[in-house]
N, CA, C and O atoms as a Tinker XYZ file with bonds, in Angstrom:
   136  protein
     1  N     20.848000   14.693000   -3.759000    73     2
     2  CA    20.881000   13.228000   -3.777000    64     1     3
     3  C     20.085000   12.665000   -2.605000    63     2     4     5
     4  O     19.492000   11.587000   -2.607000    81     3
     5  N     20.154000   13.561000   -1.585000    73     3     6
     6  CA    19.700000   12.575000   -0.044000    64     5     7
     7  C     18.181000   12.911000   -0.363000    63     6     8     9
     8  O     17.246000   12.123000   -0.217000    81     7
     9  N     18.106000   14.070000   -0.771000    73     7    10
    10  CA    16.318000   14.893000   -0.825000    64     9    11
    11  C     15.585000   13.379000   -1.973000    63    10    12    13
    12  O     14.668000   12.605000   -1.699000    81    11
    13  N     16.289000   13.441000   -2.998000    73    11    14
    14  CA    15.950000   12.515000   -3.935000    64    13    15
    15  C     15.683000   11.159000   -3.828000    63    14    16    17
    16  O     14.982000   10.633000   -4.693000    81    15
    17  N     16.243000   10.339000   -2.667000    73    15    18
    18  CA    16.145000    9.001000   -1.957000    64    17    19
    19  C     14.599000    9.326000   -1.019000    63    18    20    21
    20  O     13.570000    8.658000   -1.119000    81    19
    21  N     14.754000   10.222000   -0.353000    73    19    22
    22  CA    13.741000   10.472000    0.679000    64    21    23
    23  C     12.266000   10.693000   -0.149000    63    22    24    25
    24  O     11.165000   10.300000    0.236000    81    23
    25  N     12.579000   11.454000   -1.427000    73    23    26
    26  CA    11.003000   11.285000   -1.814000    64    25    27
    27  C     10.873000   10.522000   -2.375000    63    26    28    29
    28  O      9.679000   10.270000   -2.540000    81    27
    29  N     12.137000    9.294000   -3.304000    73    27    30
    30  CA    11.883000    8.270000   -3.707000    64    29    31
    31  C     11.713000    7.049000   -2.360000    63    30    32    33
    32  O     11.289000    5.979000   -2.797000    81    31
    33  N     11.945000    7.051000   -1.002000    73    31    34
    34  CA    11.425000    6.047000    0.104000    64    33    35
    35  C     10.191000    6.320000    0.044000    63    34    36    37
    36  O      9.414000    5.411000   -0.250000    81    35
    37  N      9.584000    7.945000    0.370000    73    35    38
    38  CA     8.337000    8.346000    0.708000    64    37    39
    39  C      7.208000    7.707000   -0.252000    63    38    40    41
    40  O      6.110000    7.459000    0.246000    81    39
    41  N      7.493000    7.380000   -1.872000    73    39    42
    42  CA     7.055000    6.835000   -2.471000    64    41    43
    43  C      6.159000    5.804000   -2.577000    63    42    44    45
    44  O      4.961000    5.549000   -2.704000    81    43
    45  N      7.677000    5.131000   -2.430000    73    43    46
    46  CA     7.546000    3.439000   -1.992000    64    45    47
    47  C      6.840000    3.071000   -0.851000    63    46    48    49
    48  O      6.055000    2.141000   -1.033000    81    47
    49  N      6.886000    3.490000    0.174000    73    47    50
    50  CA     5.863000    3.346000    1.493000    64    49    51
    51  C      4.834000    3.764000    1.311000    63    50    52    53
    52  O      4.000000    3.118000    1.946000    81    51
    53  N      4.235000    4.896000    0.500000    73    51    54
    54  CA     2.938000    5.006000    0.057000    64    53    55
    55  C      2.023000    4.195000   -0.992000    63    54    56    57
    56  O      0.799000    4.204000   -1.117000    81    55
    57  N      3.178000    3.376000   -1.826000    73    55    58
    58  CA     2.489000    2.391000   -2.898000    64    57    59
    59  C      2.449000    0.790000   -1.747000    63    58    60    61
    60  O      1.633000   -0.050000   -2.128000    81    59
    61  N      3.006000    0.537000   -0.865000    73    59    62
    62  CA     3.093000   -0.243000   -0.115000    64    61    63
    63  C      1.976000   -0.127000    0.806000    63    62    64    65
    64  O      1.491000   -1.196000    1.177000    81    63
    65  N      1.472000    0.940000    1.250000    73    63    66
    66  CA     0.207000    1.267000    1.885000    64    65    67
    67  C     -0.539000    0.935000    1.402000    63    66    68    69
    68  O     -1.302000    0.108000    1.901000    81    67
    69  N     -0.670000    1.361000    0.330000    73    67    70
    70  CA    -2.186000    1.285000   -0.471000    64    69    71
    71  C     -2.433000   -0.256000   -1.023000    63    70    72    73
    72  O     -3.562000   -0.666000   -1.292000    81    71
    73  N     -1.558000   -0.844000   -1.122000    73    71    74
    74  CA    -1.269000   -2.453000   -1.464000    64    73    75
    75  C     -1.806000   -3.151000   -0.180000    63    74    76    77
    76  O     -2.813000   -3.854000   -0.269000    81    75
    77  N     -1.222000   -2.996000    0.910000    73    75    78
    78  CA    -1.440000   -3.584000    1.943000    64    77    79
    79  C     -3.247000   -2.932000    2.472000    63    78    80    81
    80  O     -4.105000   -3.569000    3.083000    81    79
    81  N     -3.299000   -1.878000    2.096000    73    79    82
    82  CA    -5.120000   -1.592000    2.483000    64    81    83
    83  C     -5.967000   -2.287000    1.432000    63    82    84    85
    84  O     -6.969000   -2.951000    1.699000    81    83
    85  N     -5.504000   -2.088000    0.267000    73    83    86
    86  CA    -6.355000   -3.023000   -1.094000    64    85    87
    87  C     -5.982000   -4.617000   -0.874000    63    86    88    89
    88  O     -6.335000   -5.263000   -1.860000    81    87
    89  N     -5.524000   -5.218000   -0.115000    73    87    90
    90  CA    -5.292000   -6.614000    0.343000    64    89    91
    91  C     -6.186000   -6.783000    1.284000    63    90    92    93
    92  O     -6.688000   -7.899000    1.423000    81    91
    93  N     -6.574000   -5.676000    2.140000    73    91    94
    94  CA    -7.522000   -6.432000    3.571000    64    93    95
    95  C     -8.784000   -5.769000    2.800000    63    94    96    97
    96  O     -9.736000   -6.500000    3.074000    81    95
    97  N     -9.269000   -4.611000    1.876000    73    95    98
    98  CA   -10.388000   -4.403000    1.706000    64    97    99
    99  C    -11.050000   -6.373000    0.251000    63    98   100   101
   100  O    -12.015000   -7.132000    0.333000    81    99
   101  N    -10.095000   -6.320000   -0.556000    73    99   102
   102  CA   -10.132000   -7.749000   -0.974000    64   101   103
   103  C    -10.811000   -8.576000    0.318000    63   102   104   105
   104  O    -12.002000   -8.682000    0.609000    81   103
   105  N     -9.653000   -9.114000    0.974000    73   103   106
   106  CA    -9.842000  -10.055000    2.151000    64   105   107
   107  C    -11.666000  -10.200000    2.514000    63   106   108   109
   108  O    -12.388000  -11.190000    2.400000    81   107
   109  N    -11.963000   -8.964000    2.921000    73   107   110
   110  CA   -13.174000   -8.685000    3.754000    64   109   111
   111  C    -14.136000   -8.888000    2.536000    63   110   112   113
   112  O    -15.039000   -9.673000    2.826000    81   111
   113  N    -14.199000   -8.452000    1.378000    73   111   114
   114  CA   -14.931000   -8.424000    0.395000    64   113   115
   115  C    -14.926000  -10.159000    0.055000    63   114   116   117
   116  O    -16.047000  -10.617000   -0.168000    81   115
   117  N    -14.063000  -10.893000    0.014000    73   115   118
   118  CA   -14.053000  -12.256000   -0.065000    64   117   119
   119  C    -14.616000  -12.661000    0.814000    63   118   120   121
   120  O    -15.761000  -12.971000    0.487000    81   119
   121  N    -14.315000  -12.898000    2.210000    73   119   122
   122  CA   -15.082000  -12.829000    2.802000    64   121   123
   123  C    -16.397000  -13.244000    3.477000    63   122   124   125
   124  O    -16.726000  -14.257000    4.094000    81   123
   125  N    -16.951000  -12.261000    3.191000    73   123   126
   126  CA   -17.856000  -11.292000    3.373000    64   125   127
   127  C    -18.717000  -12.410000    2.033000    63   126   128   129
   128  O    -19.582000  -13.091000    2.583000    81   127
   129  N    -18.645000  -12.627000    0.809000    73   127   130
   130  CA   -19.496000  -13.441000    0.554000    64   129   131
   131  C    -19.490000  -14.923000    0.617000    63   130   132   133
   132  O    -20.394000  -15.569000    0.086000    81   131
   133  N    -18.498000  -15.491000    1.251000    73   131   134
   134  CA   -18.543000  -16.642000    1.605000    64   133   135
   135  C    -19.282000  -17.212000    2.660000    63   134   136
   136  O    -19.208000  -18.421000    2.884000    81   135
C-alpha cells in the first residue's frame, strides 16, 4: 500500500514537472514573437 502511494506521488510530480517546463517553454515561445 505505502510502495503504491509513493509511485503513485512519484507520478504526479513528474506530470507536474513537465506541465510546469511546457508552461515556461510556451511562455518564451510567446514571447519571443511578440
Amino acid at each position: 500500500m505505502y510502495d503504491f502511494n509513493k509511485k503513485r506521488n512519484q507520478k504526479v510530480v513528474a506530470i507536474v514537472i513537465i506541465v510546469v517546463i511546457a508552461a515556461m517553454l510556451v511562455t518564451t515561445f510567446v514571447s519571443s514573437l511578440v
